[in-house]
Amino acid sequence: GRMGYGVGNSETGRESAANREQRRGRKDEHVDLAVAQQPHGNDFDAIDFVHDALAAVDVAEVDLRAKIGPVTWPVPFYINGMTGGTEKTGQINRVLAIGAAAVGIPMATGSVSVALDNPATAASFRVIREENPHGFVMANIGAGRGAEDAQRAVDLVEADALQVHINAVQEIVMPEGDREFAHWQRNIAAIVRAVEVPVIVKEVGFGLSRRTVETLRELGVAIADVGGTGGTDFAAIENARRKGREYAYLAGYGLSTPACLLDAGCGNSARAVGADGFPILASGGIRTPFDAVKALALGARAAGVAAQFLRLALAGEDTLVAGLNSWKKQIRALLALLGAKNPVAATETDVIIRAGLREWCEARGID
Ligand code: FNR
């Protein structure tokens, strides 16, 4: 694998000057274009809670800790993998890490491929650990990279877990993108065997179907992050970055985050992938703490946020810290309102599923 969020050459560990320029342009453009995509209606709007006016518990009674397979987080939400590799994105990582440390929020790096190919860019990722020495940090790498690179990614930020992204749709839309995908499953299995930290496999905004989640479980992956549609759309972003726009029709392609959670039978012991409840994270289109709590109610163990926290980070560290504290406060309050003393208890809430999401459930035999 060579392309994706990075353009490198894992054989030589070097990249050409032209590739380097191209990659630098892409990293900064991804930030600008993602922030410009306005939050819009998505499938979280098709989920209503059946309000029970006497269900609420005391806010102080809510234990926010999230247990996700082998890891425990202080809160049931996290800053998802975004960026690094340039001066500007290194600054963004610094702000995100300061926010993560101040509020105690788990955080992922963007794809570190660029730093493996060009060590001069490593500082833009290492800052994430330097500013947050004791927090939960995840490294991020594409499934096109091998086990050795995966370990180097973990070492770069002394990561507590590794996110491996799978992004075939994005690669296809990019003319310079990867065209070899068949080895991804083998790579994932090798990475799981090689690295000591838990491996989380994530989509980047096109979703994981039940079949994909089952495959990941069989490959030995510890946690799946469905990374569905409803928020940042990398098909639209990659189309916007070039003239031809051959794949313009792929904007909106994929599975919505709530659809993925329902398909995988998250929070529904009768339908869950794996009898012991394979742990699943929700990301993609989480716009508000309310969306995060809806994801918890559908059985996600925690909710990942990328673009919304990027917007806060661009406004500066004070805005980000205030925003993260506010999310934490609101998620606690909303869980109390639902009568959930912890994130998992939110799955006991009754919800109504409307509109297109309901059609999805019918088509997939979910009741
Ligand atoms: C991303 N995302 C991403 N994912 C990944 O695994 N590796 C990466 O390097 C990046 N890079 C990246 C850059 C920027 C600027 C954004 C906004 C996002 C995808 C991200 O983790 C997430 O899956 C999607 O953005 C969907 O979540 P939101 O943005 O709808 O909350």
Tab-separated table of C-alpha atoms and ligand atoms in Angstrom:
chain	number	residue	atom	x	y	z
A	1	GLY	CA	0.000	0.000	0.000
A	2	ARG	CA	1.312	3.396	-0.891
A	3	MET	CA	-1.361	6.006	-1.085
A	4	GLY	CA	-4.413	6.840	0.956
A	5	TYR	CA	-3.866	9.481	3.559
A	6	GLY	CA	-0.203	9.082	2.693
A	7	VAL	CA	1.842	8.593	-0.445
A	8	GLY	CA	4.922	6.703	0.441
A	9	ASN	CA	7.137	3.857	-0.467
A	10	SER	CA	7.388	1.379	2.349
A	11	GLU	CA	10.144	-0.531	0.549
A	12	THR	CA	12.659	2.305	0.410
A	13	GLY	CA	11.346	4.359	3.299
A	14	ARG	CA	11.729	7.402	1.049
A	15	GLU	CA	9.430	9.387	-1.162
A	16	SER	CA	10.128	11.596	-4.156
A	17	ALA	CA	10.051	15.383	-3.845
A	18	ALA	CA	7.017	15.461	-6.127
A	19	ASN	CA	5.145	12.949	-3.957
A	20	ARG	CA	6.104	14.916	-0.864
A	21	GLU	CA	4.679	18.147	-2.297
A	22	GLN	CA	1.514	16.367	-3.412
A	23	ARG	CA	1.037	14.819	-0.011
A	24	ARG	CA	1.639	18.088	1.819
A	25	GLY	CA	-1.004	19.776	-0.338
A	26	ARG	CA	-3.472	16.985	0.359
A	27	LYS	CA	-3.081	17.056	4.166
A	28	ASP	CA	-3.840	20.775	4.381
A	29	GLU	CA	-6.636	20.538	1.795
A	30	HIS	CA	-8.357	17.716	3.687
A	31	VAL	CA	-8.635	19.992	6.719
A	32	ASP	CA	-10.005	22.939	4.723
A	33	LEU	CA	-12.490	20.851	2.733
A	34	ALA	CA	-13.698	18.822	5.731
A	35	VAL	CA	-14.366	21.960	7.756
A	36	ALA	CA	-16.229	23.490	4.801
A	37	GLN	CA	-18.642	20.500	4.645
A	38	GLN	CA	-21.533	21.835	6.702
A	39	PRO	CA	-23.131	19.443	9.201
A	40	HIS	CA	-26.414	18.329	7.664
A	41	GLY	CA	-29.337	16.056	8.393
A	42	ASN	CA	-28.377	12.420	8.854
A	43	ASP	CA	-29.738	9.107	10.134
A	44	PHE	CA	-29.300	10.112	13.770
A	45	ASP	CA	-32.307	12.396	13.096
A	46	ALA	CA	-34.352	9.253	12.350
A	47	ILE	CA	-33.891	7.993	15.944
A	48	ASP	CA	-36.287	9.197	18.648
A	49	PHE	CA	-36.172	8.266	22.294
A	50	VAL	CA	-39.460	7.212	23.877
A	51	HIS	CA	-39.282	9.769	26.644
A	52	ASP	CA	-40.024	8.413	30.119
A	53	ALA	CA	-40.635	11.438	32.342
A	54	LEU	CA	-39.901	9.480	35.535
A	55	ALA	CA	-36.879	7.502	34.409
A	56	ALA	CA	-34.171	10.054	35.191
A	57	VAL	CA	-31.432	9.312	37.740
A	58	ASP	CA	-29.207	11.793	39.563
A	59	VAL	CA	-26.576	13.325	37.308
A	60	ALA	CA	-23.931	12.656	39.984
A	61	GLU	CA	-24.791	8.969	39.865
A	62	VAL	CA	-23.722	8.552	36.237
A	63	ASP	CA	-20.413	6.710	35.776
A	64	LEU	CA	-19.092	7.837	32.387
A	65	ARG	CA	-16.406	5.182	32.057
A	66	ALA	CA	-16.548	3.165	28.861
A	67	LYS	CA	-15.331	-0.437	28.735
A	68	ILE	CA	-14.487	-1.408	25.180
A	69	GLY	CA	-13.107	-4.931	24.987
A	70	PRO	CA	-9.544	-4.750	26.315
A	71	VAL	CA	-9.566	-1.008	27.020
A	72	THR	CA	-11.332	1.277	29.490
A	73	TRP	CA	-11.773	4.981	28.786
A	74	PRO	CA	-12.797	7.699	31.256
A	75	VAL	CA	-15.520	8.918	28.870
A	76	PRO	CA	-17.630	7.280	26.137
A	77	PHE	CA	-16.388	9.575	23.346
A	78	TYR	CA	-13.077	10.247	21.613
A	79	ILE	CA	-11.275	12.474	19.138
A	80	ASN	CA	-11.012	10.406	15.967
A	81	GLY	CA	-7.989	10.134	13.665
A	82	MET	CA	-7.470	13.157	11.469
A	83	THR	CA	-4.218	14.766	10.678
A	84	GLY	CA	-0.491	15.453	10.836
A	85	GLY	CA	2.394	15.615	8.388
A	86	THR	CA	2.647	19.353	7.766
A	87	GLU	CA	3.376	22.422	9.855
A	88	LYS	CA	-0.262	23.514	9.881
A	89	THR	CA	-1.589	20.059	10.766
A	90	GLY	CA	1.094	19.657	13.441
A	91	GLN	CA	-0.300	22.801	15.064
A	92	ILE	CA	-3.804	21.333	14.890
A	93	ASN	CA	-2.530	18.133	16.512
A	94	ARG	CA	-0.924	20.195	19.263
A	95	VAL	CA	-4.238	21.922	20.051
A	96	LEU	CA	-6.192	18.639	19.889
A	97	ALA	CA	-3.692	16.998	22.247
A	98	ILE	CA	-3.877	19.879	24.725
A	99	GLY	CA	-7.670	19.521	24.719
A	100	ALA	CA	-7.488	15.744	25.070
A	101	ALA	CA	-5.105	16.057	28.020
A	102	ALA	CA	-7.045	18.816	29.762
A	103	VAL	CA	-10.410	17.041	29.616
A	104	GLY	CA	-9.225	13.399	29.624
A	105	ILE	CA	-10.514	12.444	26.183
A	106	PRO	CA	-8.959	9.555	24.203
A	107	MET	CA	-7.467	10.728	20.912
A	108	ALA	CA	-6.123	9.284	17.659
A	109	THR	CA	-3.449	10.637	15.347
A	110	GLY	CA	-4.084	11.022	11.638
A	111	SER	CA	-2.434	8.463	9.392
A	112	VAL	CA	1.263	8.382	10.328
A	113	SER	CA	2.302	6.899	6.965
A	114	VAL	CA	3.831	10.226	5.978
A	115	ALA	CA	6.120	10.156	9.016
A	116	LEU	CA	7.244	6.589	8.315
A	117	ASP	CA	8.268	7.623	4.788
A	118	ASN	CA	9.606	11.061	5.687
A	119	PRO	CA	10.962	11.299	9.258
A	120	ALA	CA	11.169	15.090	8.969
A	121	THR	CA	7.386	15.151	9.514
A	122	ALA	CA	7.398	12.928	12.627
A	123	ALA	CA	7.310	15.875	15.043
A	124	SER	CA	3.829	16.832	13.796
A	125	PHE	CA	2.592	13.520	15.268
A	126	ARG	CA	4.898	13.173	18.281
A	127	VAL	CA	3.445	16.443	19.611
A	128	ILE	CA	0.278	14.441	20.356
A	129	ARG	CA	2.149	12.396	22.977
A	130	GLU	CA	4.316	15.283	24.188
A	131	GLU	CA	1.269	17.423	25.027
A	132	ASN	CA	-0.617	14.471	26.525
A	133	PRO	CA	1.938	12.210	28.234
A	134	HIS	CA	-0.559	10.234	30.335
A	135	GLY	CA	-3.662	10.167	28.138
A	136	PHE	CA	-4.996	7.403	25.910
A	137	VAL	CA	-3.460	7.885	22.451
A	138	MET	CA	-4.156	5.832	19.340
A	139	ALA	CA	-1.807	5.726	16.353
A	140	ASN	CA	-3.386	5.465	12.887
A	141	ILE	CA	-2.201	3.690	9.751
A	142	GLY	CA	-3.777	2.314	6.574
A	143	ALA	CA	-4.443	-1.385	5.976
A	144	GLY	CA	-2.118	-1.182	2.982
A	145	ARG	CA	0.873	-1.045	5.339
A	146	GLY	CA	2.489	-4.111	6.830
A	147	ALA	CA	3.033	-5.280	10.401
A	148	GLU	CA	6.465	-3.705	10.714
A	149	ASP	CA	5.119	-0.279	9.757
A	150	ALA	CA	2.230	-0.791	12.177
A	151	GLN	CA	4.672	-1.306	15.040
A	152	ARG	CA	6.643	1.789	13.969
A	153	ALA	CA	3.375	3.749	14.023
A	154	VAL	CA	2.685	2.578	17.591
A	155	ASP	CA	6.230	3.428	18.675
A	156	LEU	CA	6.102	6.907	17.133
A	157	VAL	CA	3.557	8.159	19.685
A	158	GLU	CA	3.905	5.400	22.316
A	159	ALA	CA	0.355	4.505	21.420
A	160	ASP	CA	-2.059	2.684	23.735
A	161	ALA	CA	-3.955	1.257	20.754
A	162	LEU	CA	-3.646	1.235	16.972
A	163	GLN	CA	-6.317	2.349	14.534
A	164	VAL	CA	-6.039	0.699	11.114
A	165	HIS	CA	-8.125	2.539	8.531
A	166	ILE	CA	-9.822	0.874	5.574
A	167	ASN	CA	-10.773	3.381	2.888
A	168	ALA	CA	-11.192	1.710	-0.505
A	169	VAL	CA	-13.827	4.217	-1.624
A	170	GLN	CA	-11.507	7.159	-0.976
A	171	GLU	CA	-8.596	5.443	-2.759
A	172	ILE	CA	-10.745	4.744	-5.812
A	173	VAL	CA	-11.853	8.371	-6.079
A	174	MET	CA	-8.208	9.540	-5.933
A	175	PRO	CA	-6.441	9.105	-9.309
A	176	GLU	CA	-3.153	8.660	-7.404
A	177	GLY	CA	-4.862	6.372	-4.873
A	178	ASP	CA	-4.114	2.745	-4.119
A	179	ARG	CA	-5.482	0.155	-6.546
A	180	GLU	CA	-4.444	-2.952	-4.621
A	181	PHE	CA	-6.859	-3.995	-1.893
A	182	ALA	CA	-6.813	-7.788	-1.889
A	183	HIS	CA	-3.978	-7.981	0.651
A	184	TRP	CA	-5.735	-5.840	3.261
A	185	GLN	CA	-7.206	-8.796	5.153
A	186	ARG	CA	-3.800	-10.492	5.286
A	187	ASN	CA	-2.179	-7.262	6.476
A	188	ILE	CA	-4.772	-6.778	9.197
A	189	ALA	CA	-4.261	-10.337	10.482
A	190	ALA	CA	-0.471	-9.831	10.472
A	191	ILE	CA	-0.767	-6.464	12.247
A	192	VAL	CA	-2.997	-7.991	14.940
A	193	ARG	CA	-0.382	-10.702	15.532
A	194	ALA	CA	2.573	-8.315	15.518
A	195	VAL	CA	1.603	-5.311	17.636
A	196	GLU	CA	1.230	-5.519	21.388
A	197	VAL	CA	-1.543	-2.957	21.708
A	198	PRO	CA	-5.219	-3.576	20.835
A	199	VAL	CA	-6.042	-3.086	17.148
A	200	ILE	CA	-9.113	-1.081	16.148
A	201	VAL	CA	-10.131	-1.262	12.489
A	202	LYS	CA	-12.088	1.728	11.238
A	203	GLU	CA	-13.752	2.954	8.087
A	204	VAL	CA	-13.242	6.620	7.251
A	205	GLY	CA	-16.879	7.529	6.619
A	206	PHE	CA	-18.360	4.828	4.362
A	207	GLY	CA	-19.408	2.381	7.066
A	208	LEU	CA	-18.866	-1.264	8.036
A	209	SER	CA	-21.569	-3.785	7.182
A	210	ARG	CA	-22.411	-6.737	9.395
A	211	ARG	CA	-20.398	-8.934	7.033
A	212	THR	CA	-17.340	-6.684	7.356
A	213	VAL	CA	-17.630	-6.643	11.147
A	214	GLU	CA	-17.826	-10.451	11.183
A	215	THR	CA	-14.705	-10.656	9.022
A	216	LEU	CA	-12.805	-8.263	11.289
A	217	ARG	CA	-13.727	-10.336	14.299
A	218	GLU	CA	-12.469	-13.479	12.562
A	219	LEU	CA	-9.206	-11.693	11.718
A	220	GLY	CA	-8.595	-11.172	15.444
A	221	VAL	CA	-9.279	-7.448	15.556
A	222	ALA	CA	-10.089	-6.251	19.097
A	223	ILE	CA	-12.567	-3.481	18.245
A	224	ALA	CA	-14.397	-2.253	15.123
A	225	ASP	CA	-15.218	1.425	14.494
A	226	VAL	CA	-18.039	1.587	11.945
A	227	GLY	CA	-17.033	5.026	10.583
A	228	GLY	CA	-20.264	5.517	8.649
A	229	THR	CA	-21.851	8.187	6.464
A	230	GLY	CA	-23.634	11.235	7.816
A	231	GLY	CA	-20.651	13.473	8.458
A	232	THR	CA	-17.352	13.978	6.664
A	233	ASP	CA	-17.636	12.586	3.131
A	234	PHE	CA	-14.251	11.733	1.631
A	235	ALA	CA	-15.755	10.882	-1.754
A	236	ALA	CA	-16.998	14.468	-1.965
A	237	ILE	CA	-13.695	15.822	-0.594
A	238	GLU	CA	-11.513	13.907	-3.069
A	239	ASN	CA	-13.813	14.914	-5.928
A	240	ALA	CA	-13.577	18.553	-4.886
A	241	ARG	CA	-9.763	18.345	-5.005
A	242	ARG	CA	-9.594	17.816	-8.768
A	243	LYS	CA	-11.111	18.852	-12.073
A	244	GLY	CA	-12.323	15.598	-13.609
A	245	ARG	CA	-14.657	14.603	-10.771
A	246	GLU	CA	-15.176	11.263	-12.464
A	247	TYR	CA	-16.665	9.663	-9.393
A	248	ALA	CA	-18.911	12.566	-8.364
A	249	TYR	CA	-21.829	10.123	-8.023
A	250	LEU	CA	-20.088	8.421	-5.080
A	251	ALA	CA	-20.776	11.413	-2.812
A	252	GLY	CA	-23.077	10.020	-0.131
A	253	TYR	CA	-22.094	6.417	-0.959
A	254	GLY	CA	-21.925	3.997	1.947
A	255	LEU	CA	-23.754	2.960	5.095
A	256	SER	CA	-24.891	5.426	7.728
A	257	THR	CA	-23.471	5.096	11.224
A	258	PRO	CA	-26.838	4.198	12.836
A	259	ALA	CA	-27.510	1.693	10.022
A	260	CYS	CA	-24.149	0.018	10.730
A	261	LEU	CA	-24.847	-0.206	14.471
A	262	LEU	CA	-28.276	-1.738	13.848
A	263	ASP	CA	-26.888	-4.135	11.206
A	264	ALA	CA	-24.174	-5.408	13.531
A	265	GLY	CA	-26.806	-5.993	16.211
A	266	CYS	CA	-24.945	-3.750	18.587
A	267	GLY	CA	-26.584	-3.676	22.001
A	268	ASN	CA	-28.957	-6.478	20.991
A	269	SER	CA	-27.686	-9.717	22.469
A	270	ALA	CA	-29.916	-11.796	20.192
A	271	ARG	CA	-28.425	-10.288	17.040
A	272	ALA	CA	-24.911	-9.257	18.090
A	273	VAL	CA	-21.876	-10.268	16.053
A	274	GLY	CA	-20.156	-12.725	18.391
A	275	ALA	CA	-21.913	-14.296	21.342
A	276	ASP	CA	-19.748	-12.333	23.782
A	277	GLY	CA	-20.644	-9.018	22.141
A	278	PHE	CA	-17.820	-7.891	19.882
A	279	PRO	CA	-17.110	-4.273	20.943
A	280	ILE	CA	-18.092	-1.660	18.367
A	281	LEU	CA	-17.410	2.065	18.250
A	282	ALA	CA	-19.566	4.574	16.402
A	283	SER	CA	-18.137	7.384	14.310
A	284	GLY	CA	-19.186	9.354	11.271
A	285	GLY	CA	-21.724	12.160	11.539
A	286	ILE	CA	-21.695	12.577	15.330
A	287	ARG	CA	-22.585	16.279	15.395
A	288	THR	CA	-23.715	16.748	19.004
A	289	PRO	CA	-23.651	15.001	22.398
A	290	PHE	CA	-27.230	13.940	21.589
A	291	ASP	CA	-25.980	12.006	18.521
A	292	ALA	CA	-23.297	10.418	20.727
A	293	VAL	CA	-25.911	9.267	23.241
A	294	LYS	CA	-28.104	7.910	20.436
A	295	ALA	CA	-25.092	5.876	19.270
A	296	LEU	CA	-24.653	4.536	22.823
A	297	ALA	CA	-28.361	3.629	22.901
A	298	LEU	CA	-27.838	1.628	19.679
A	299	GLY	CA	-25.062	-0.307	21.427
A	300	ALA	CA	-21.862	1.517	20.500
A	301	ARG	CA	-19.392	1.448	23.389
A	302	ALA	CA	-18.217	4.978	22.599
A	303	ALA	CA	-18.693	7.635	19.926
A	304	GLY	CA	-15.908	9.123	17.804
A	305	VAL	CA	-15.910	12.678	16.566
A	306	ALA	CA	-13.651	14.117	13.861
A	307	ALA	CA	-14.891	17.180	11.950
A	308	GLN	CA	-16.812	18.784	14.827
A	309	PHE	CA	-13.761	18.720	17.106
A	310	LEU	CA	-11.551	19.896	14.240
A	311	ARG	CA	-13.768	22.987	13.958
A	312	LEU	CA	-13.335	23.656	17.692
A	313	ALA	CA	-9.577	23.095	17.491
A	314	LEU	CA	-9.218	25.591	14.634
A	315	ALA	CA	-10.822	28.193	16.907
A	316	GLY	CA	-8.011	27.636	19.422
A	317	GLU	CA	-7.243	25.593	22.504
A	318	ASP	CA	-9.535	27.535	24.855
A	319	THR	CA	-12.509	26.940	22.565
A	320	LEU	CA	-11.633	23.264	22.227
A	321	VAL	CA	-11.203	22.704	25.981
A	322	ALA	CA	-14.512	24.462	26.698
A	323	GLY	CA	-16.198	22.462	23.935
A	324	LEU	CA	-14.884	19.098	25.146
A	325	ASN	CA	-15.904	19.893	28.726
A	326	SER	CA	-19.346	20.840	27.477
A	327	TRP	CA	-19.704	17.554	25.532
A	328	LYS	CA	-18.696	15.609	28.632
A	329	LYS	CA	-21.194	17.486	30.808
A	330	GLN	CA	-24.003	17.072	28.258
A	331	ILE	CA	-23.414	13.342	27.716
A	332	ARG	CA	-23.563	12.821	31.485
A	333	ALA	CA	-26.786	14.848	31.712
A	334	LEU	CA	-28.428	13.057	28.790
A	335	LEU	CA	-27.564	9.626	30.228
A	336	ALA	CA	-29.117	10.726	33.552
A	337	LEU	CA	-32.233	11.879	31.684
A	338	LEU	CA	-32.558	8.430	30.084
A	339	GLY	CA	-32.083	6.725	33.439
A	340	ALA	CA	-28.749	5.237	32.343
A	341	LYS	CA	-26.210	5.099	35.182
A	342	ASN	CA	-23.480	4.186	32.683
A	343	PRO	CA	-23.045	4.222	28.901
A	344	VAL	CA	-24.016	0.556	28.405
A	345	ALA	CA	-27.274	1.101	30.317
A	346	ALA	CA	-28.363	3.475	27.534
A	347	THR	CA	-29.085	0.368	25.415
A	348	GLU	CA	-32.068	-0.339	27.680
A	349	THR	CA	-33.812	2.815	26.471
A	350	ASP	CA	-36.733	2.443	24.063
A	351	VAL	CA	-36.155	4.111	20.718
A	352	ILE	CA	-38.304	4.641	17.642
A	353	ILE	CA	-36.664	4.359	14.250
A	354	ARG	CA	-38.211	6.371	11.447
A	355	ALA	CA	-37.950	7.047	7.736
A	356	GLY	CA	-35.182	5.546	5.590
A	357	LEU	CA	-33.450	3.997	8.568
A	358	ARG	CA	-36.592	2.007	9.277
A	359	GLU	CA	-36.581	0.762	5.682
A	360	TRP	CA	-32.978	-0.370	6.177
A	361	CYS	CA	-33.992	-2.334	9.277
A	362	GLU	CA	-36.835	-4.011	7.384
A	363	ALA	CA	-34.579	-4.894	4.439
A	364	ARG	CA	-31.977	-6.387	6.802
A	365	GLY	CA	-34.516	-8.287	8.912
A	366	ILE	CA	-33.914	-6.241	12.062
A	367	ASP	CA	-36.869	-5.753	14.422
B	1	FNR	C1	-10.122	12.257	8.642
B	1	FNR	N1	-10.321	10.891	8.831
B	1	FNR	C2	-9.221	10.056	8.874
B	1	FNR	N2	-9.359	8.756	9.273
B	1	FNR	C3	-8.287	7.949	9.380
B	1	FNR	O1	-8.445	6.795	9.769
B	1	FNR	N3	-7.025	8.406	9.076
B	1	FNR	C4	-6.810	9.697	8.673
B	1	FNR	O2	-5.662	10.081	8.424
B	1	FNR	C5	-7.936	10.559	8.552
B	1	FNR	N4	-7.788	11.855	8.135
B	1	FNR	C6	-8.844	12.736	8.258
B	1	FNR	C7	-8.630	14.098	8.053
B	1	FNR	C8	-9.661	14.996	8.281
B	1	FNR	C9	-9.396	16.462	8.093
B	1	FNR	C10	-10.945	14.527	8.703
B	1	FNR	C11	-12.075	15.477	8.984
B	1	FNR	C12	-11.155	13.183	8.862
B	1	FNR	C13	-11.679	10.317	9.012
B	1	FNR	C14	-12.221	10.449	10.419
B	1	FNR	O3	-11.474	9.691	11.348
B	1	FNR	C15	-13.692	9.966	10.481
B	1	FNR	O4	-13.752	8.590	10.190
B	1	FNR	C16	-14.578	10.712	9.505
B	1	FNR	O5	-14.173	12.056	9.402
B	1	FNR	C17	-16.040	10.684	9.913
B	1	FNR	O6	-16.236	11.346	11.143
B	1	FNR	P1	-16.874	12.836	11.259
B	1	FNR	O7	-15.895	13.777	10.627
B	1	FNR	O8	-18.173	12.793	10.503
B	1	FNR	O9	-17.023	13.064	12.727
